[in-house]
Amino acid sequence: MAACWFAPRSLSVACLLVVLAPRVALAFTCSVCNSAYNEDCMTSPEKYIKECVPPPMFNDSDHPPFCRKSSLFVYKPDIPHRVYRACAYLKDTHDEPCRSFYPPGMYLEVCQCFAEGCNAAPPSPHLVAGDVWWWAAVAFALALFR
C-alpha cells in the first residue's frame, strides 16, 4: 500500500478509490421522514435520503438494513393522510412487498423494499373494499341498461 503514495498522481487516486470503495459500498440509504413533522415528506422524500446506521442490537450481518414506508389513511376529512419512511432491520415474514391493515376507521399500508432509497418512490395507490364494490355496481348497472 505504501507504493501507492509514491506513485504518479493518477495511480495514487486509483489506490485511494480501491481503499475507500468497500466502505462506500457498505452504506445503505433510505428516505427517513414523517409527514407529521416534515411537511414535504410525501411530495419530496428524496430530500430526506440518509444513511442507515443500525442500532447495536441489529449491527450484524443477520440484519442488513432495508427501507420501509408506512401510509396511514384515516376516514375523517379533517385528519390528513400520513406517511412515515424509515430504515428497517427486521423483515416482515410475508412474501408480499406491501401489507394492508384495516383498524377501525382507518387504512394502513406498510411496504418494505431492498434497493437504495427505494422508499422514496411515489405513494402507491390504495384500494378500499368499498371502492371495489362501487366499481362492480357501476359495471353491473351498465351491463343491465345496455
PDB file of C-alpha atoms in Angstrom, residues 25-92:
ATOM      1  CA  ALA A  25     -20.357   0.060  -0.726  1.00  0.00           C
ATOM      2  CA  LEU A  26     -21.442  -0.792   2.832  1.00  0.00           C
ATOM      3  CA  ALA A  27     -23.534   2.366   3.256  1.00  0.00           C
ATOM      4  CA  PHE A  28     -27.226   1.734   2.589  1.00  0.00           C
ATOM      5  CA  THR A  29     -29.614   4.653   2.233  1.00  0.00           C
ATOM      6  CA  CYS A  30     -33.348   5.224   2.678  1.00  0.00           C
ATOM      7  CA  SER A  31     -35.654   8.191   2.998  1.00  0.00           C
ATOM      8  CA  VAL A  32     -36.146   8.933   6.691  1.00  0.00           C
ATOM      9  CA  CYS A  33     -39.046  11.275   7.438  1.00  0.00           C
ATOM     10  CA  ASN A  34     -42.512  11.603   8.939  1.00  0.00           C
ATOM     11  CA  SER A  35     -45.164  13.749   7.263  1.00  0.00           C
ATOM     12  CA  ALA A  36     -46.441  14.798  10.710  1.00  0.00           C
ATOM     13  CA  TYR A  37     -43.144  16.666  11.258  1.00  0.00           C
ATOM     14  CA  ASN A  38     -41.758  17.061   7.721  1.00  0.00           C
ATOM     15  CA  GLU A  39     -44.456  18.616   5.530  1.00  0.00           C
ATOM     16  CA  ASP A  40     -42.748  17.646   2.270  1.00  0.00           C
ATOM     17  CA  CYS A  41     -42.137  14.002   3.263  1.00  0.00           C
ATOM     18  CA  MET A  42     -44.953  12.964   0.895  1.00  0.00           C
ATOM     19  CA  THR A  43     -44.017  15.217  -2.030  1.00  0.00           C
ATOM     20  CA  SER A  44     -40.189  15.354  -1.863  1.00  0.00           C
ATOM     21  CA  PRO A  45     -38.950  12.271   0.018  1.00  0.00           C
ATOM     22  CA  GLU A  46     -35.642  12.322  -1.867  1.00  0.00           C
ATOM     23  CA  LYS A  47     -34.687  15.330   0.306  1.00  0.00           C
ATOM     24  CA  TYR A  48     -34.604  13.000   3.303  1.00  0.00           C
ATOM     25  CA  ILE A  49     -32.268  10.289   1.960  1.00  0.00           C
ATOM     26  CA  LYS A  50     -29.981   9.259   4.819  1.00  0.00           C
ATOM     27  CA  GLU A  51     -27.508   6.515   5.539  1.00  0.00           C
ATOM     28  CA  CYS A  52     -28.972   3.678   7.584  1.00  0.00           C
ATOM     29  CA  VAL A  53     -27.000   3.282  10.805  1.00  0.00           C
ATOM     30  CA  PRO A  54     -28.226   0.163  12.599  1.00  0.00           C
ATOM     31  CA  PRO A  55     -28.756   0.247  16.352  1.00  0.00           C
ATOM     32  CA  PRO A  56     -26.330  -2.012  18.283  1.00  0.00           C
ATOM     33  CA  MET A  57     -28.829  -4.884  18.552  1.00  0.00           C
ATOM     34  CA  PHE A  58     -29.018  -5.116  14.729  1.00  0.00           C
ATOM     35  CA  ASN A  59     -25.386  -4.342  13.927  1.00  0.00           C
ATOM     36  CA  ASP A  60     -24.547  -7.694  12.339  1.00  0.00           C
ATOM     37  CA  SER A  61     -24.822  -9.445   9.004  1.00  0.00           C
ATOM     38  CA  ASP A  62     -28.038 -11.239  10.048  1.00  0.00           C
ATOM     39  CA  HIS A  63     -29.958  -7.938   9.966  1.00  0.00           C
ATOM     40  CA  PRO A  64     -28.921  -5.939   6.879  1.00  0.00           C
ATOM     41  CA  PRO A  65     -30.790  -2.645   6.530  1.00  0.00           C
ATOM     42  CA  PHE A  66     -33.674  -2.169   4.121  1.00  0.00           C
ATOM     43  CA  CYS A  67     -36.288   0.539   3.598  1.00  0.00           C
ATOM     44  CA  ARG A  68     -39.839   0.718   4.918  1.00  0.00           C
ATOM     45  CA  LYS A  69     -42.726   3.061   4.154  1.00  0.00           C
ATOM     46  CA  SER A  70     -45.975   3.243   6.110  1.00  0.00           C
ATOM     47  CA  SER A  71     -49.032   5.131   4.869  1.00  0.00           C
ATOM     48  CA  LEU A  72     -51.980   5.875   7.148  1.00  0.00           C
ATOM     49  CA  PHE A  73     -55.375   6.977   5.852  1.00  0.00           C
ATOM     50  CA  VAL A  74     -57.985   7.945   8.468  1.00  0.00           C
ATOM     51  CA  TYR A  75     -61.598   8.036   7.288  1.00  0.00           C
ATOM     52  CA  LYS A  76     -62.258  11.549   8.612  1.00  0.00           C
ATOM     53  CA  PRO A  77     -61.898  14.579   6.332  1.00  0.00           C
ATOM     54  CA  ASP A  78     -60.169  16.727   8.963  1.00  0.00           C
ATOM     55  CA  ILE A  79     -57.343  14.207   9.602  1.00  0.00           C
ATOM     56  CA  PRO A  80     -54.621  14.312   6.923  1.00  0.00           C
ATOM     57  CA  HIS A  81     -53.039  11.309   5.241  1.00  0.00           C
ATOM     58  CA  ARG A  82     -49.717  10.480   6.966  1.00  0.00           C
ATOM     59  CA  VAL A  83     -46.550   8.861   5.595  1.00  0.00           C
ATOM     60  CA  TYR A  84     -43.619   7.521   7.610  1.00  0.00           C
ATOM     61  CA  ARG A  85     -40.404   6.467   5.821  1.00  0.00           C
ATOM     62  CA  ALA A  86     -37.510   4.808   7.642  1.00  0.00           C
ATOM     63  CA  CYS A  87     -34.619   2.377   7.662  1.00  0.00           C
ATOM     64  CA  ALA A  88     -35.639  -1.034   8.983  1.00  0.00           C
ATOM     65  CA  TYR A  89     -33.814  -4.115  10.222  1.00  0.00           C
ATOM     66  CA  LEU A  90     -36.464  -6.770  10.980  1.00  0.00           C
ATOM     67  CA  LYS A  91     -38.144  -8.076   7.836  1.00  0.00           C
ATOM     68  CA  ASP A  92     -41.809  -8.924   7.593  1.00  0.00           C
TER      69      ASP A  92
END
